Amino acid sequence: MRNERWSGWRRFPDARKRGILVAPIATGCYQLRRSDTRDLVLFGQARNVARRMSSLLPHNAGGGGHRSNSRKRTYVEKNIGKIEYRTCACDNVEQARLFESRLRRDKHMFHT
């Protein structure tokens, strides 16, 4: 992997307030948690991590993409001030899938 270490935890940006998402525009993984409880919310891998993560908000709240799971979108929107994320860049999709498989071992509120 290009970077086997996670980025630091960052506050998930609120696009309605012109927040900025800092994530790879390349293959990698992401993980979200609640900042107040440290409960893991969700994780995933993507060919473009930044684009995939931007789909976690409804379109009317600044989200993009075509994510169809409204439960995830609604949860993130309602808890936007308490959500933080981290990312990990990978060299290719296979490495991202392997890294994501390790994340499955932890208990998350939502599954990818």
Short mmCIF file of N, CA, C and O in Angstrom, two decimals:
data_model
loop_
_atom_site.label_atom_id
_atom_site.label_comp_id
_atom_site.label_asym_id
_atom_site.label_seq_id
_atom_site.Cartn_x
_atom_site.Cartn_y
_atom_site.Cartn_z
N MET A 1 0.83 -1.19 0.00
CA MET A 1 0.00 0.00 0.00
C MET A 1 0.86 1.24 0.00
O MET A 1 1.91 1.25 0.62
N ARG A 2 0.36 2.22 -0.64
CA ARG A 2 1.05 3.50 -0.69
C ARG A 2 1.20 4.07 0.70
O ARG A 2 2.23 4.59 1.09
N ASN A 3 0.14 3.95 1.49
CA ASN A 3 0.14 4.53 2.83
C ASN A 3 -0.64 3.58 3.73
O ASN A 3 -1.84 3.52 3.66
N GLU A 4 0.05 2.83 4.54
CA GLU A 4 -0.62 1.86 5.39
C GLU A 4 -1.16 2.49 6.66
O GLU A 4 -1.73 1.81 7.48
N ARG A 5 -0.99 3.77 6.79
CA ARG A 5 -1.48 4.45 7.99
C ARG A 5 -2.69 5.30 7.66
O ARG A 5 -2.80 5.88 6.60
N TRP A 6 -3.56 5.37 8.63
CA TRP A 6 -4.74 6.23 8.52
C TRP A 6 -4.32 7.68 8.64
O TRP A 6 -3.36 8.01 9.32
N SER A 7 -5.11 8.54 8.05
CA SER A 7 -4.97 9.96 8.31
C SER A 7 -5.43 10.18 9.75
O SER A 7 -5.97 9.28 10.38
N GLY A 8 -5.27 11.36 10.26
CA GLY A 8 -5.84 11.67 11.56
C GLY A 8 -7.35 11.80 11.44
O GLY A 8 -7.88 11.96 10.34
N TRP A 9 -8.03 11.75 12.56
CA TRP A 9 -9.49 11.96 12.56
C TRP A 9 -9.77 13.42 12.28
O TRP A 9 -9.12 14.30 12.85
N ARG A 10 -10.73 13.67 11.39
CA ARG A 10 -11.14 15.03 11.04
C ARG A 10 -12.65 15.15 11.18
O ARG A 10 -13.38 14.20 10.97
N ARG A 11 -13.13 16.33 11.49
CA ARG A 11 -14.56 16.59 11.56
C ARG A 11 -15.15 16.47 10.16
O ARG A 11 -14.61 17.04 9.22
N PHE A 12 -16.25 15.73 10.03
CA PHE A 12 -16.90 15.60 8.72
C PHE A 12 -17.47 16.96 8.35
O PHE A 12 -18.18 17.58 9.14
N PRO A 13 -17.16 17.46 7.16
CA PRO A 13 -17.58 18.83 6.80
C PRO A 13 -19.07 18.93 6.48
O PRO A 13 -19.67 18.01 5.94
N ASP A 14 -19.63 20.05 6.81
CA ASP A 14 -21.01 20.37 6.47
C ASP A 14 -20.96 21.22 5.21
O ASP A 14 -20.53 22.37 5.25
N ALA A 15 -21.37 20.63 4.09
CA ALA A 15 -21.31 21.34 2.81
C ALA A 15 -22.17 22.59 2.81
O ALA A 15 -21.88 23.55 2.09
N ARG A 16 -23.23 22.61 3.62
CA ARG A 16 -24.10 23.80 3.68
C ARG A 16 -23.36 24.99 4.28
O ARG A 16 -23.74 26.13 4.07
N LYS A 17 -22.29 24.70 5.03
CA LYS A 17 -21.48 25.76 5.64
C LYS A 17 -20.13 25.89 4.94
O LYS A 17 -19.16 26.37 5.52
N ARG A 18 -20.08 25.36 3.72
CA ARG A 18 -18.87 25.42 2.89
C ARG A 18 -17.71 24.65 3.49
O ARG A 18 -16.55 25.04 3.36
N GLY A 19 -18.02 23.57 4.18
CA GLY A 19 -16.98 22.72 4.73
C GLY A 19 -16.21 22.02 3.63
O GLY A 19 -16.71 21.83 2.52
N ILE A 20 -14.99 21.65 3.92
CA ILE A 20 -14.12 21.03 2.92
C ILE A 20 -13.76 19.62 3.37
O ILE A 20 -13.30 19.40 4.49
N LEU A 21 -13.96 18.67 2.47
CA LEU A 21 -13.62 17.28 2.70
C LEU A 21 -12.19 17.05 2.24
O LEU A 21 -11.84 17.36 1.10
N VAL A 22 -11.35 16.53 3.12
CA VAL A 22 -9.96 16.24 2.78
C VAL A 22 -9.84 14.72 2.69
O VAL A 22 -9.88 14.02 3.70
N ALA A 23 -9.76 14.22 1.45
CA ALA A 23 -9.73 12.78 1.22
C ALA A 23 -9.05 12.51 -0.12
O ALA A 23 -9.05 13.37 -1.00
N PRO A 24 -8.50 11.31 -0.29
CA PRO A 24 -7.86 10.97 -1.56
C PRO A 24 -8.84 11.02 -2.74
O PRO A 24 -9.97 10.56 -2.63
N ILE A 25 -8.37 11.59 -3.83
CA ILE A 25 -9.13 11.55 -5.08
C ILE A 25 -8.56 10.35 -5.84
O ILE A 25 -8.12 10.45 -6.97
N ALA A 26 -8.52 9.25 -5.14
CA ALA A 26 -7.91 8.02 -5.64
C ALA A 26 -8.44 6.85 -4.81
O ALA A 26 -9.25 7.04 -3.91
N THR A 27 -7.96 5.68 -5.10
CA THR A 27 -8.38 4.46 -4.43
C THR A 27 -7.97 4.47 -2.97
O THR A 27 -6.85 4.87 -2.63
N GLY A 28 -8.87 4.01 -2.11
CA GLY A 28 -8.54 3.92 -0.69
C GLY A 28 -9.75 3.53 0.13
O GLY A 28 -10.77 3.09 -0.40
N CYS A 29 -9.62 3.69 1.43
CA CYS A 29 -10.68 3.35 2.39
C CYS A 29 -10.99 4.56 3.26
O CYS A 29 -10.18 5.48 3.39
N TYR A 30 -12.17 4.50 3.87
CA TYR A 30 -12.58 5.55 4.80
C TYR A 30 -13.34 4.91 5.96
O TYR A 30 -13.87 3.80 5.85
N GLN A 31 -13.38 5.62 7.07
CA GLN A 31 -14.10 5.16 8.26
C GLN A 31 -14.66 6.38 8.97
O GLN A 31 -13.99 7.40 9.08
N LEU A 32 -15.90 6.28 9.43
CA LEU A 32 -16.56 7.35 10.17
C LEU A 32 -16.88 6.88 11.58
O LEU A 32 -17.17 5.69 11.79
N ARG A 33 -16.82 7.80 12.53
CA ARG A 33 -17.22 7.52 13.90
C ARG A 33 -17.86 8.76 14.51
O ARG A 33 -17.75 9.86 13.98
N ARG A 34 -18.52 8.54 15.64
CA ARG A 34 -19.09 9.65 16.41
C ARG A 34 -17.98 10.21 17.29
O ARG A 34 -17.30 9.46 17.99
N SER A 35 -17.83 11.51 17.30
CA SER A 35 -16.79 12.11 18.12
C SER A 35 -17.14 12.09 19.60
O SER A 35 -16.25 12.05 20.45
N ASP A 36 -18.43 12.09 19.92
CA ASP A 36 -18.83 12.15 21.33
C ASP A 36 -18.79 10.79 22.01
O ASP A 36 -18.46 10.69 23.19
N THR A 37 -19.07 9.72 21.29
CA THR A 37 -19.11 8.38 21.90
C THR A 37 -17.99 7.46 21.42
O THR A 37 -17.77 6.42 22.00
N ARG A 38 -17.32 7.85 20.33
CA ARG A 38 -16.29 7.03 19.67
C ARG A 38 -16.87 5.78 19.02
O ARG A 38 -16.14 4.89 18.61
N ASP A 39 -18.20 5.68 18.93
CA ASP A 39 -18.83 4.55 18.25
C ASP A 39 -18.52 4.63 16.76
O ASP A 39 -18.64 5.71 16.15
N LEU A 40 -18.16 3.49 16.17
CA LEU A 40 -17.89 3.44 14.74
C LEU A 40 -19.21 3.46 13.98
O LEU A 40 -20.14 2.73 14.32
N VAL A 41 -19.29 4.30 12.96
CA VAL A 41 -20.53 4.48 12.22
C VAL A 41 -20.53 3.66 10.94
O VAL A 41 -21.43 2.86 10.72
N LEU A 42 -19.55 3.85 10.08
CA LEU A 42 -19.49 3.09 8.84
C LEU A 42 -18.09 3.14 8.25
O LEU A 42 -17.24 3.90 8.70
N PHE A 43 -17.87 2.33 7.22
CA PHE A 43 -16.58 2.25 6.56
C PHE A 43 -16.82 1.87 5.11
O PHE A 43 -17.92 1.48 4.72
N GLY A 44 -15.80 1.97 4.31
CA GLY A 44 -15.92 1.56 2.92
C GLY A 44 -14.62 1.76 2.17
O GLY A 44 -13.65 2.29 2.70
N GLN A 45 -14.65 1.31 0.94
CA GLN A 45 -13.53 1.53 0.03
C GLN A 45 -14.08 2.03 -1.28
O GLN A 45 -15.25 1.82 -1.59
N ALA A 46 -13.26 2.73 -2.03
CA ALA A 46 -13.72 3.31 -3.29
C ALA A 46 -12.53 3.59 -4.19
O ALA A 46 -11.40 3.73 -3.73
N ARG A 47 -12.82 3.71 -5.47
CA ARG A 47 -11.78 4.12 -6.43
C ARG A 47 -11.48 5.61 -6.28
O ARG A 47 -10.39 6.06 -6.60
N ASN A 48 -12.46 6.38 -5.80
CA ASN A 48 -12.30 7.80 -5.53
C ASN A 48 -12.93 8.07 -4.17
O ASN A 48 -14.13 8.26 -4.06
N VAL A 49 -12.11 8.05 -3.14
CA VAL A 49 -12.60 8.16 -1.76
C VAL A 49 -13.35 9.47 -1.54
O VAL A 49 -14.43 9.48 -0.94
N ALA A 50 -12.83 10.56 -2.03
CA ALA A 50 -13.48 11.86 -1.82
C ALA A 50 -14.88 11.88 -2.42
O ALA A 50 -15.83 12.34 -1.78
N ARG A 51 -15.01 11.37 -3.61
CA ARG A 51 -16.34 11.35 -4.27
C ARG A 51 -17.31 10.46 -3.51
O ARG A 51 -18.46 10.82 -3.29
N ARG A 52 -16.84 9.29 -3.10
CA ARG A 52 -17.71 8.36 -2.38
C ARG A 52 -18.17 8.97 -1.06
O ARG A 52 -19.33 8.87 -0.68
N MET A 53 -17.26 9.60 -0.34
CA MET A 53 -17.62 10.19 0.94
C MET A 53 -18.58 11.37 0.76
O MET A 53 -19.42 11.60 1.62
N SER A 54 -18.45 12.10 -0.35
CA SER A 54 -19.36 13.24 -0.56
C SER A 54 -20.79 12.77 -0.75
O SER A 54 -21.73 13.54 -0.60
N SER A 55 -20.97 11.49 -1.06
CA SER A 55 -22.32 10.96 -1.25
C SER A 55 -22.99 10.60 0.07
O SER A 55 -24.11 10.10 0.08
N LEU A 56 -22.34 10.87 1.18
CA LEU A 56 -22.92 10.56 2.48
C LEU A 56 -23.92 11.60 2.97
O LEU A 56 -24.56 11.41 4.00
N LEU A 57 -24.05 12.69 2.24
CA LEU A 57 -25.05 13.69 2.58
C LEU A 57 -26.11 13.72 1.49
O LEU A 57 -25.80 13.51 0.31
N PRO A 58 -27.36 14.00 1.84
CA PRO A 58 -28.40 14.15 0.83
C PRO A 58 -28.04 15.29 -0.13
O PRO A 58 -27.35 16.23 0.24
N HIS A 59 -28.53 15.22 -1.35
CA HIS A 59 -28.24 16.26 -2.34
C HIS A 59 -28.65 17.64 -1.85
O HIS A 59 -27.94 18.61 -2.08
N ASN A 60 -29.77 17.74 -1.15
CA ASN A 60 -30.23 19.05 -0.68
C ASN A 60 -29.39 19.58 0.48
O ASN A 60 -29.56 20.70 0.90
N ALA A 61 -28.47 18.75 0.98
CA ALA A 61 -27.57 19.19 2.06
C ALA A 61 -26.13 19.27 1.56
O ALA A 61 -25.19 19.26 2.33
N GLY A 62 -25.96 19.31 0.24
CA GLY A 62 -24.63 19.46 -0.34
C GLY A 62 -23.98 18.17 -0.77
O GLY A 62 -22.84 18.17 -1.23
N GLY A 63 -24.66 17.04 -0.62
CA GLY A 63 -24.09 15.75 -1.00
C GLY A 63 -24.07 15.56 -2.50
O GLY A 63 -24.76 16.24 -3.24
N GLY A 64 -23.28 14.60 -2.93
CA GLY A 64 -23.17 14.30 -4.35
C GLY A 64 -23.27 12.81 -4.57
O GLY A 64 -23.57 12.05 -3.65
N GLY A 65 -23.00 12.40 -5.76
CA GLY A 65 -22.96 10.98 -6.07
C GLY A 65 -24.34 10.35 -6.14
O GLY A 65 -25.36 11.04 -6.17
N HIS A 66 -24.35 9.03 -6.15
CA HIS A 66 -25.58 8.27 -6.35
C HIS A 66 -25.85 7.28 -5.23
O HIS A 66 -26.49 6.27 -5.44
N ARG A 67 -25.35 7.51 -4.06
CA ARG A 67 -25.57 6.58 -2.95
C ARG A 67 -27.06 6.45 -2.71
O ARG A 67 -27.77 7.42 -2.52
N SER A 68 -27.53 5.21 -2.69
CA SER A 68 -28.97 4.99 -2.56
C SER A 68 -29.41 4.65 -1.14
O SER A 68 -30.59 4.53 -0.90
N ASN A 69 -28.48 4.50 -0.22
CA ASN A 69 -28.86 4.13 1.13
C ASN A 69 -29.23 5.38 1.93
O ASN A 69 -28.39 6.06 2.50
N SER A 70 -30.51 5.67 1.95
CA SER A 70 -30.97 6.90 2.61
C SER A 70 -30.75 6.86 4.12
O SER A 70 -30.61 7.91 4.74
N ARG A 71 -30.71 5.67 4.73
CA ARG A 71 -30.47 5.60 6.18
C ARG A 71 -29.09 6.16 6.54
O ARG A 71 -28.95 6.89 7.53
N LYS A 72 -28.08 5.85 5.76
CA LYS A 72 -26.74 6.38 6.01
C LYS A 72 -26.73 7.89 5.82
O LYS A 72 -26.20 8.63 6.66
N ARG A 73 -27.29 8.33 4.73
CA ARG A 73 -27.33 9.77 4.44
C ARG A 73 -28.04 10.54 5.55
O ARG A 73 -27.57 11.56 6.02
N THR A 74 -29.20 10.03 5.96
CA THR A 74 -29.99 10.70 7.00
C THR A 74 -29.23 10.73 8.32
O THR A 74 -29.20 11.76 9.00
N TYR A 75 -28.59 9.62 8.68
CA TYR A 75 -27.85 9.57 9.94
C TYR A 75 -26.71 10.59 9.95
O TYR A 75 -26.54 11.33 10.92
N VAL A 76 -25.94 10.61 8.88
CA VAL A 76 -24.81 11.55 8.82
C VAL A 76 -25.32 12.99 8.85
O VAL A 76 -24.79 13.83 9.58
N GLU A 77 -26.38 13.29 8.11
CA GLU A 77 -26.92 14.66 8.11
C GLU A 77 -27.39 15.08 9.50
O GLU A 77 -27.08 16.17 9.96
N LYS A 78 -28.13 14.20 10.17
CA LYS A 78 -28.66 14.55 11.50
C LYS A 78 -27.58 14.68 12.56
O LYS A 78 -27.76 15.36 13.56
N ASN A 79 -26.46 14.02 12.36
CA ASN A 79 -25.38 14.03 13.35
C ASN A 79 -24.12 14.70 12.84
O ASN A 79 -23.03 14.47 13.38
N ILE A 80 -24.24 15.55 11.84
CA ILE A 80 -23.08 16.12 11.16
C ILE A 80 -22.08 16.77 12.11
O ILE A 80 -20.88 16.67 11.92
N GLY A 81 -22.53 17.38 13.17
CA GLY A 81 -21.62 18.02 14.12
C GLY A 81 -20.86 17.05 15.00
O GLY A 81 -19.92 17.43 15.69
N LYS A 82 -21.24 15.78 14.99
CA LYS A 82 -20.62 14.77 15.83
C LYS A 82 -19.91 13.68 15.03
O LYS A 82 -19.45 12.70 15.59
N ILE A 83 -19.85 13.84 13.72
CA ILE A 83 -19.23 12.82 12.86
C ILE A 83 -17.81 13.24 12.51
O ILE A 83 -17.56 14.39 12.13
N GLU A 84 -16.89 12.31 12.63
CA GLU A 84 -15.53 12.54 12.18
C GLU A 84 -15.10 11.36 11.31
O GLU A 84 -15.71 10.29 11.38
N TYR A 85 -14.09 11.57 10.50
CA TYR A 85 -13.67 10.55 9.55
C TYR A 85 -12.15 10.47 9.46
O TYR A 85 -11.44 11.39 9.86
N ARG A 86 -11.70 9.36 8.91
CA ARG A 86 -10.29 9.20 8.57
C ARG A 86 -10.23 8.42 7.27
O ARG A 86 -11.18 7.74 6.89
N THR A 87 -9.10 8.54 6.57
CA THR A 87 -8.94 7.89 5.29
C THR A 87 -7.58 7.21 5.20
O THR A 87 -6.66 7.52 5.95
N CYS A 88 -7.48 6.30 4.25
CA CYS A 88 -6.22 5.62 3.97
C CYS A 88 -6.14 5.42 2.46
O CYS A 88 -7.04 4.82 1.87
N ALA A 89 -5.10 5.94 1.83
CA ALA A 89 -4.91 5.79 0.39
C ALA A 89 -4.30 4.42 0.10
O ALA A 89 -3.50 3.90 0.88
N CYS A 90 -4.70 3.82 -1.03
CA CYS A 90 -4.19 2.51 -1.45
C CYS A 90 -3.68 2.61 -2.89
O CYS A 90 -4.07 3.50 -3.63
N ASP A 91 -2.84 1.66 -3.27
CA ASP A 91 -2.28 1.65 -4.62
C ASP A 91 -3.27 1.18 -5.68
O ASP A 91 -3.19 1.57 -6.83
N ASN A 92 -4.19 0.28 -5.29
CA ASN A 92 -5.13 -0.27 -6.26
C ASN A 92 -6.37 -0.80 -5.55
O ASN A 92 -6.42 -0.85 -4.32
N VAL A 93 -7.36 -1.21 -6.32
CA VAL A 93 -8.63 -1.68 -5.78
C VAL A 93 -8.44 -2.94 -4.93
O VAL A 93 -9.07 -3.07 -3.88
N GLU A 94 -7.58 -3.83 -5.36
CA GLU A 94 -7.38 -5.06 -4.60
C GLU A 94 -6.86 -4.76 -3.20
O GLU A 94 -7.30 -5.37 -2.22
N GLN A 95 -5.93 -3.85 -3.09
CA GLN A 95 -5.41 -3.48 -1.77
C GLN A 95 -6.49 -2.80 -0.93
O GLN A 95 -6.58 -3.03 0.26
N ALA A 96 -7.30 -1.98 -1.55
CA ALA A 96 -8.39 -1.31 -0.83
C ALA A 96 -9.38 -2.34 -0.30
O ALA A 96 -9.85 -2.25 0.83
N ARG A 97 -9.70 -3.34 -1.12
CA ARG A 97 -10.63 -4.39 -0.68
C ARG A 97 -10.04 -5.19 0.47
O ARG A 97 -10.76 -5.55 1.41
N LEU A 98 -8.76 -5.47 0.42
CA LEU A 98 -8.10 -6.19 1.51
C LEU A 98 -8.15 -5.36 2.79
O LEU A 98 -8.49 -5.87 3.86
N PHE A 99 -7.84 -4.09 2.68
CA PHE A 99 -7.86 -3.20 3.84
C PHE A 99 -9.28 -3.10 4.40
O PHE A 99 -9.49 -3.14 5.60
N GLU A 100 -10.26 -2.99 3.50
CA GLU A 100 -11.66 -2.91 3.92
C GLU A 100 -12.07 -4.18 4.65
O GLU A 100 -12.82 -4.13 5.63
N SER A 101 -11.57 -5.32 4.22
CA SER A 101 -11.93 -6.58 4.87
C SER A 101 -11.47 -6.59 6.33
O SER A 101 -12.12 -7.19 7.19
N ARG A 102 -10.38 -5.92 6.62
CA ARG A 102 -9.91 -5.81 8.01
C ARG A 102 -10.87 -4.95 8.84
O ARG A 102 -11.07 -5.19 10.02
N LEU A 103 -11.46 -3.93 8.20
CA LEU A 103 -12.40 -3.06 8.90
C LEU A 103 -13.68 -3.78 9.27
O LEU A 103 -14.35 -3.42 10.23
N ARG A 104 -14.03 -4.80 8.52
CA ARG A 104 -15.25 -5.57 8.80
C ARG A 104 -15.20 -6.25 10.16
O ARG A 104 -16.23 -6.59 10.72
N ARG A 105 -14.03 -6.45 10.69
CA ARG A 105 -13.88 -7.11 12.00
C ARG A 105 -14.41 -6.25 13.15
O ARG A 105 -14.82 -6.77 14.18
N ASP A 106 -14.39 -4.94 12.95
CA ASP A 106 -14.88 -4.02 13.98
C ASP A 106 -16.38 -3.83 13.83
O ASP A 106 -16.91 -3.89 12.72
N LYS A 107 -17.05 -3.57 14.93
CA LYS A 107 -18.49 -3.38 14.89
C LYS A 107 -18.80 -1.95 14.48
O LYS A 107 -18.38 -0.99 15.13
N HIS A 108 -19.56 -1.80 13.41
CA HIS A 108 -19.99 -0.50 12.89
C HIS A 108 -21.51 -0.43 12.91
O HIS A 108 -22.18 -1.46 12.76
N MET A 109 -22.04 0.75 13.04
CA MET A 109 -23.48 0.95 13.03
C MET A 109 -24.07 0.54 11.67
O MET A 109 -25.13 -0.07 11.61
N PHE A 110 -23.37 0.89 10.59
CA PHE A 110 -23.80 0.53 9.24
C PHE A 110 -22.69 -0.29 8.58
O PHE A 110 -21.51 -0.07 8.85
N HIS A 111 -23.09 -1.16 7.70
CA HIS A 111 -22.11 -1.92 6.93
C HIS A 111 -22.06 -1.35 5.53
O HIS A 111 -23.04 -0.85 5.02
N THR A 112 -20.92 -1.44 4.92
CA THR A 112 -20.73 -0.89 3.59
C THR A 112 -21.57 -1.59 2.56
O THR A 112 -22.12 -2.62 2.75
#
